[in-house]
Amino acid sequence: MIGRLQGTVLSKQAPDLLLDVQGVGYELLVPLNTFFEIPDIGETVTLHTHFVVREDVQQLYGFSQLAERALFRDLIKVNGVGPKMGLAILSGMSVDEFVLCVRKDDIAALVKVPGVGKKTAERLLIEMRDKVANIKVGEAAEKAHSVAQDIGLEAESALTALGYRPQDAAKMVSRVADAEITTAEQLIRAALKAKA
């Protein structure tokens, strides 16, 4: 119905955006990744859109990249994942990060997204596996994900050596894993501090 909009940014307050397209104000919901790419108020932006019509609401979603919109459309087809959760997932991770999570069965990363529980994460991994198989991922994103996974495994192993059960060690690490943490040592300290 409405596939793309180009207009002037009238107001923005995450996740809401008001876009003036030749005198018509369109209200859109955008994921945080797109929100941070939107220029200042008064400047022009082009967004790829998806229009959702339900009994109680009509909502327009905007995305800076076609890949982001395509992933959103695939996500909302998964049982139990609606537009609100799809937006949350795309706000919590980039397309590349999501694809890598699915390819590497990284439930821990998906569960960190607000609103995504373990069962939903498992369902996403199963149902999205075929859909993301042909999506190319940037080399930098793949390397960063691999390093984060290695650090997490090293931290879990160390916590297990300290006497924690493997499943407890995995939970401790997943609770504190963060982009700011760059070494296994920092991750172990954060996990122990959070446990205390």
PDB file of C-alpha atoms in Angstrom:
ATOM      1  CA  MET A   1       0.000   0.000   0.000  1.00  0.00           C
ATOM      2  CA  ILE A   2       2.535   2.625   1.152  1.00  0.00           C
ATOM      3  CA  GLY A   3       5.995   1.315   0.311  1.00  0.00           C
ATOM      4  CA  ARG A   4       8.216   4.372   0.648  1.00  0.00           C
ATOM      5  CA  LEU A   5       7.986   7.918   1.965  1.00  0.00           C
ATOM      6  CA  GLN A   6      10.267  10.880   1.364  1.00  0.00           C
ATOM      7  CA  GLY A   7       9.641  14.008   3.344  1.00  0.00           C
ATOM      8  CA  THR A   8      10.685  16.507   5.974  1.00  0.00           C
ATOM      9  CA  VAL A   9      11.141  15.457   9.584  1.00  0.00           C
ATOM     10  CA  LEU A  10       8.632  17.455  11.689  1.00  0.00           C
ATOM     11  CA  SER A  11       9.242  15.763  15.028  1.00  0.00           C
ATOM     12  CA  LYS A  12      10.975  12.700  16.397  1.00  0.00           C
ATOM     13  CA  GLN A  13      10.911  11.032  19.765  1.00  0.00           C
ATOM     14  CA  ALA A  14      11.878   7.371  19.730  1.00  0.00           C
ATOM     15  CA  PRO A  15      10.193   5.312  18.417  1.00  0.00           C
ATOM     16  CA  ASP A  16       7.748   7.900  16.991  1.00  0.00           C
ATOM     17  CA  LEU A  17       8.437  10.011  13.935  1.00  0.00           C
ATOM     18  CA  LEU A  18       6.256  12.619  12.217  1.00  0.00           C
ATOM     19  CA  LEU A  19       7.102  13.102   8.546  1.00  0.00           C
ATOM     20  CA  ASP A  20       5.692  15.857   6.310  1.00  0.00           C
ATOM     21  CA  VAL A  21       5.194  14.576   2.765  1.00  0.00           C
ATOM     22  CA  GLN A  22       3.902  17.452   0.606  1.00  0.00           C
ATOM     23  CA  GLY A  23       1.634  18.804   3.331  1.00  0.00           C
ATOM     24  CA  VAL A  24       0.467  15.446   4.731  1.00  0.00           C
ATOM     25  CA  GLY A  25       1.873  14.430   8.134  1.00  0.00           C
ATOM     26  CA  TYR A  26       2.612  10.719   8.421  1.00  0.00           C
ATOM     27  CA  GLU A  27       3.112   9.197  11.869  1.00  0.00           C
ATOM     28  CA  LEU A  28       5.575   6.318  11.790  1.00  0.00           C
ATOM     29  CA  LEU A  29       7.099   3.945  14.290  1.00  0.00           C
ATOM     30  CA  VAL A  30      10.766   3.248  13.627  1.00  0.00           C
ATOM     31  CA  PRO A  31      13.296   0.886  15.238  1.00  0.00           C
ATOM     32  CA  LEU A  32      16.151   2.533  17.142  1.00  0.00           C
ATOM     33  CA  ASN A  33      18.693   1.585  14.463  1.00  0.00           C
ATOM     34  CA  THR A  34      16.713   3.659  11.952  1.00  0.00           C
ATOM     35  CA  PHE A  35      15.913   6.381  14.495  1.00  0.00           C
ATOM     36  CA  PHE A  36      19.613   7.133  15.038  1.00  0.00           C
ATOM     37  CA  GLU A  37      20.101   7.538  11.264  1.00  0.00           C
ATOM     38  CA  ILE A  38      17.257  10.038  10.877  1.00  0.00           C
ATOM     39  CA  PRO A  39      18.521  13.591  10.284  1.00  0.00           C
ATOM     40  CA  ASP A  40      17.570  16.590  12.408  1.00  0.00           C
ATOM     41  CA  ILE A  41      14.114  18.196  12.395  1.00  0.00           C
ATOM     42  CA  GLY A  42      13.559  20.176   9.199  1.00  0.00           C
ATOM     43  CA  GLU A  43      15.749  17.922   7.059  1.00  0.00           C
ATOM     44  CA  THR A  44      14.626  15.450   4.395  1.00  0.00           C
ATOM     45  CA  VAL A  45      14.631  11.689   4.871  1.00  0.00           C
ATOM     46  CA  THR A  46      13.568   8.682   2.798  1.00  0.00           C
ATOM     47  CA  LEU A  47      12.117   5.648   4.574  1.00  0.00           C
ATOM     48  CA  HIS A  48      10.911   2.256   3.366  1.00  0.00           C
ATOM     49  CA  THR A  49       7.582   1.535   5.008  1.00  0.00           C
ATOM     50  CA  HIS A  50       5.313  -1.289   6.071  1.00  0.00           C
ATOM     51  CA  PHE A  51       1.630  -0.630   6.759  1.00  0.00           C
ATOM     52  CA  VAL A  52      -0.106  -2.810   9.371  1.00  0.00           C
ATOM     53  CA  VAL A  53      -3.916  -2.867   9.511  1.00  0.00           C
ATOM     54  CA  ARG A  54      -5.711  -4.616  12.349  1.00  0.00           C
ATOM     55  CA  GLU A  55      -9.213  -4.319  13.800  1.00  0.00           C
ATOM     56  CA  ASP A  56      -8.151  -1.853  16.477  1.00  0.00           C
ATOM     57  CA  VAL A  57      -5.249   0.042  14.873  1.00  0.00           C
ATOM     58  CA  GLN A  58      -3.591   1.099  11.638  1.00  0.00           C
ATOM     59  CA  GLN A  59       0.139   1.630  12.025  1.00  0.00           C
ATOM     60  CA  LEU A  60       2.892   2.687   9.643  1.00  0.00           C
ATOM     61  CA  TYR A  61       6.438   1.444  10.302  1.00  0.00           C
ATOM     62  CA  GLY A  62       9.513   3.046   8.743  1.00  0.00           C
ATOM     63  CA  PHE A  63      12.981   1.629   8.007  1.00  0.00           C
ATOM     64  CA  SER A  64      16.137   3.204   6.637  1.00  0.00           C
ATOM     65  CA  GLN A  65      17.181   0.040   4.778  1.00  0.00           C
ATOM     66  CA  LEU A  66      15.270  -2.421   2.617  1.00  0.00           C
ATOM     67  CA  ALA A  67      16.982  -5.311   4.435  1.00  0.00           C
ATOM     68  CA  GLU A  68      15.599  -4.046   7.739  1.00  0.00           C
ATOM     69  CA  ARG A  69      12.058  -3.865   6.353  1.00  0.00           C
ATOM     70  CA  ALA A  70      12.381  -7.331   4.795  1.00  0.00           C
ATOM     71  CA  LEU A  71      13.516  -8.796   8.129  1.00  0.00           C
ATOM     72  CA  PHE A  72      10.643  -7.019   9.927  1.00  0.00           C
ATOM     73  CA  ARG A  73       8.161  -8.567   7.477  1.00  0.00           C
ATOM     74  CA  ASP A  74       9.646 -12.029   8.090  1.00  0.00           C
ATOM     75  CA  LEU A  75       9.647 -11.540  11.863  1.00  0.00           C
ATOM     76  CA  ILE A  76       5.962 -10.623  12.100  1.00  0.00           C
ATOM     77  CA  LYS A  77       5.074 -13.850  10.260  1.00  0.00           C
ATOM     78  CA  VAL A  78       6.538 -15.887  13.137  1.00  0.00           C
ATOM     79  CA  ASN A  79       3.857 -17.198  15.493  1.00  0.00           C
ATOM     80  CA  GLY A  80       3.790 -15.064  18.651  1.00  0.00           C
ATOM     81  CA  VAL A  81       5.803 -12.187  17.161  1.00  0.00           C
ATOM     82  CA  GLY A  82       3.792  -9.112  16.310  1.00  0.00           C
ATOM     83  CA  PRO A  83       4.844  -5.717  14.968  1.00  0.00           C
ATOM     84  CA  LYS A  84       5.655  -4.449  18.471  1.00  0.00           C
ATOM     85  CA  MET A  85       8.086  -7.298  19.157  1.00  0.00           C
ATOM     86  CA  GLY A  86       9.490  -7.076  15.622  1.00  0.00           C
ATOM     87  CA  LEU A  87      10.259  -3.408  16.277  1.00  0.00           C
ATOM     88  CA  ALA A  88      11.861  -4.302  19.623  1.00  0.00           C
ATOM     89  CA  ILE A  89      14.089  -6.922  17.985  1.00  0.00           C
ATOM     90  CA  LEU A  90      15.232  -4.491  15.291  1.00  0.00           C
ATOM     91  CA  SER A  91      15.823  -1.865  17.971  1.00  0.00           C
ATOM     92  CA  GLY A  92      17.960  -4.267  19.997  1.00  0.00           C
ATOM     93  CA  MET A  93      20.149  -5.543  17.182  1.00  0.00           C
ATOM     94  CA  SER A  94      21.046  -4.848  13.576  1.00  0.00           C
ATOM     95  CA  VAL A  95      20.028  -7.094  10.677  1.00  0.00           C
ATOM     96  CA  ASP A  96      23.563  -8.553  10.608  1.00  0.00           C
ATOM     97  CA  GLU A  97      23.504  -9.270  14.343  1.00  0.00           C
ATOM     98  CA  PHE A  98      20.108 -10.970  14.114  1.00  0.00           C
ATOM     99  CA  VAL A  99      21.203 -13.116  11.167  1.00  0.00           C
ATOM    100  CA  LEU A 100      24.332 -14.193  13.055  1.00  0.00           C
ATOM    101  CA  CYS A 101      22.269 -15.039  16.163  1.00  0.00           C
ATOM    102  CA  VAL A 102      20.031 -17.301  14.093  1.00  0.00           C
ATOM    103  CA  ARG A 103      22.910 -18.949  12.219  1.00  0.00           C
ATOM    104  CA  LYS A 104      24.830 -19.640  15.439  1.00  0.00           C
ATOM    105  CA  ASP A 105      21.758 -20.584  17.538  1.00  0.00           C
ATOM    106  CA  ASP A 106      22.575 -17.783  19.980  1.00  0.00           C
ATOM    107  CA  ILE A 107      19.504 -17.817  22.226  1.00  0.00           C
ATOM    108  CA  ALA A 108      21.278 -15.741  24.904  1.00  0.00           C
ATOM    109  CA  ALA A 109      21.576 -12.722  22.589  1.00  0.00           C
ATOM    110  CA  LEU A 110      17.906 -12.901  21.572  1.00  0.00           C
ATOM    111  CA  VAL A 111      16.674 -13.228  25.163  1.00  0.00           C
ATOM    112  CA  LYS A 112      18.400  -9.928  26.005  1.00  0.00           C
ATOM    113  CA  VAL A 113      15.908  -8.102  23.768  1.00  0.00           C
ATOM    114  CA  PRO A 114      13.055  -6.752  25.936  1.00  0.00           C
ATOM    115  CA  GLY A 115       9.924  -8.846  25.497  1.00  0.00           C
ATOM    116  CA  VAL A 116      11.682 -11.872  24.007  1.00  0.00           C
ATOM    117  CA  GLY A 117      11.539 -14.894  26.302  1.00  0.00           C
ATOM    118  CA  LYS A 118      13.316 -18.202  25.917  1.00  0.00           C
ATOM    119  CA  LYS A 119      10.424 -19.930  24.102  1.00  0.00           C
ATOM    120  CA  THR A 120      10.016 -17.047  21.659  1.00  0.00           C
ATOM    121  CA  ALA A 121      13.784 -16.996  21.045  1.00  0.00           C
ATOM    122  CA  GLU A 122      13.756 -20.748  20.321  1.00  0.00           C
ATOM    123  CA  ARG A 123      10.814 -20.303  17.933  1.00  0.00           C
ATOM    124  CA  LEU A 124      12.631 -17.453  16.166  1.00  0.00           C
ATOM    125  CA  LEU A 125      15.750 -19.577  15.720  1.00  0.00           C
ATOM    126  CA  ILE A 126      13.757 -22.424  14.210  1.00  0.00           C
ATOM    127  CA  GLU A 127      11.392 -20.436  11.980  1.00  0.00           C
ATOM    128  CA  MET A 128      13.910 -17.848  10.764  1.00  0.00           C
ATOM    129  CA  ARG A 129      16.744 -20.257   9.924  1.00  0.00           C
ATOM    130  CA  ASP A 130      15.672 -20.797   6.292  1.00  0.00           C
ATOM    131  CA  LYS A 131      14.710 -17.144   5.796  1.00  0.00           C
ATOM    132  CA  VAL A 132      18.133 -15.772   6.754  1.00  0.00           C
ATOM    133  CA  ALA A 133      20.166 -18.475   4.996  1.00  0.00           C
ATOM    134  CA  ASN A 134      20.856 -16.323   1.915  1.00  0.00           C
ATOM    135  CA  ILE A 135      21.382 -12.985   3.662  1.00  0.00           C
ATOM    136  CA  LYS A 136      24.960 -11.776   3.409  1.00  0.00           C
ATOM    137  CA  VAL A 137      26.492 -10.507   6.625  1.00  0.00           C
ATOM    138  CA  GLY A 138      29.228  -7.901   6.869  1.00  0.00           C
ATOM    139  CA  GLU A 139      32.662  -9.267   7.768  1.00  0.00           C
ATOM    140  CA  ALA A 140      33.053  -6.832  10.683  1.00  0.00           C
ATOM    141  CA  ALA A 141      29.750  -7.920  12.252  1.00  0.00           C
ATOM    142  CA  GLU A 142      30.651 -11.589  11.908  1.00  0.00           C
ATOM    143  CA  LYS A 143      34.046 -11.034  13.523  1.00  0.00           C
ATOM    144  CA  ALA A 144      32.556  -9.012  16.414  1.00  0.00           C
ATOM    145  CA  HIS A 145      29.908 -11.692  17.066  1.00  0.00           C
ATOM    146  CA  SER A 146      32.527 -14.435  16.992  1.00  0.00           C
ATOM    147  CA  VAL A 147      34.776 -12.573  19.456  1.00  0.00           C
ATOM    148  CA  ALA A 148      31.837 -11.927  21.822  1.00  0.00           C
ATOM    149  CA  GLN A 149      30.891 -15.609  21.697  1.00  0.00           C
ATOM    150  CA  ASP A 150      34.491 -16.700  22.424  1.00  0.00           C
ATOM    151  CA  ILE A 151      34.713 -14.321  25.395  1.00  0.00           C
ATOM    152  CA  GLY A 152      31.403 -15.629  26.730  1.00  0.00           C
ATOM    153  CA  LEU A 153      32.491 -19.269  26.456  1.00  0.00           C
ATOM    154  CA  GLU A 154      35.802 -18.493  28.159  1.00  0.00           C
ATOM    155  CA  ALA A 155      33.997 -16.721  31.015  1.00  0.00           C
ATOM    156  CA  GLU A 156      31.530 -19.615  31.423  1.00  0.00           C
ATOM    157  CA  SER A 157      34.399 -22.084  31.545  1.00  0.00           C
ATOM    158  CA  ALA A 158      36.187 -20.048  34.227  1.00  0.00           C
ATOM    159  CA  LEU A 159      33.024 -19.768  36.351  1.00  0.00           C
ATOM    160  CA  THR A 160      32.514 -23.527  36.046  1.00  0.00           C
ATOM    161  CA  ALA A 161      36.099 -24.035  37.235  1.00  0.00           C
ATOM    162  CA  LEU A 162      35.266 -21.843  40.249  1.00  0.00           C
ATOM    163  CA  GLY A 163      32.532 -24.299  41.226  1.00  0.00           C
ATOM    164  CA  TYR A 164      29.384 -22.944  39.550  1.00  0.00           C
ATOM    165  CA  ARG A 165      27.178 -25.385  37.672  1.00  0.00           C
ATOM    166  CA  PRO A 166      27.479 -24.968  33.853  1.00  0.00           C
ATOM    167  CA  GLN A 167      23.857 -23.796  33.459  1.00  0.00           C
ATOM    168  CA  ASP A 168      24.291 -21.266  36.303  1.00  0.00           C
ATOM    169  CA  ALA A 169      27.536 -20.012  34.761  1.00  0.00           C
ATOM    170  CA  ALA A 170      25.778 -19.539  31.391  1.00  0.00           C
ATOM    171  CA  LYS A 171      22.956 -17.560  33.052  1.00  0.00           C
ATOM    172  CA  MET A 172      25.415 -15.387  34.985  1.00  0.00           C
ATOM    173  CA  VAL A 173      27.338 -14.550  31.813  1.00  0.00           C
ATOM    174  CA  SER A 174      24.242 -13.866  29.686  1.00  0.00           C
ATOM    175  CA  ARG A 175      22.875 -11.460  32.316  1.00  0.00           C
ATOM    176  CA  VAL A 176      25.932  -9.199  32.220  1.00  0.00           C
ATOM    177  CA  ALA A 177      27.205  -9.605  28.647  1.00  0.00           C
ATOM    178  CA  ASP A 178      27.513  -6.127  27.179  1.00  0.00           C
ATOM    179  CA  ALA A 179      29.100  -4.329  24.233  1.00  0.00           C
ATOM    180  CA  GLU A 180      31.283  -2.412  26.723  1.00  0.00           C
ATOM    181  CA  ILE A 181      32.908  -5.646  27.937  1.00  0.00           C
ATOM    182  CA  THR A 182      35.804  -6.628  25.707  1.00  0.00           C
ATOM    183  CA  THR A 183      37.622  -9.345  27.676  1.00  0.00           C
ATOM    184  CA  ALA A 184      36.698 -12.563  29.454  1.00  0.00           C
ATOM    185  CA  GLU A 185      38.219 -11.185  32.662  1.00  0.00           C
ATOM    186  CA  GLN A 186      35.857  -8.177  32.641  1.00  0.00           C
ATOM    187  CA  LEU A 187      32.928 -10.487  31.948  1.00  0.00           C
ATOM    188  CA  ILE A 188      33.844 -12.810  34.850  1.00  0.00           C
ATOM    189  CA  ARG A 189      34.183  -9.898  37.260  1.00  0.00           C
ATOM    190  CA  ALA A 190      30.831  -8.426  36.162  1.00  0.00           C
ATOM    191  CA  ALA A 191      29.132 -11.832  36.531  1.00  0.00           C
ATOM    192  CA  LEU A 192      30.539 -12.361  40.028  1.00  0.00           C
ATOM    193  CA  LYS A 193      29.653  -8.813  41.062  1.00  0.00           C
ATOM    194  CA  ALA A 194      26.057  -9.242  39.860  1.00  0.00           C
ATOM    195  CA  LYS A 195      25.786 -12.572  41.690  1.00  0.00           C
ATOM    196  CA  ALA A 196      26.976 -11.061  45.009  1.00  0.00           C
TER     197      ALA A 196
END
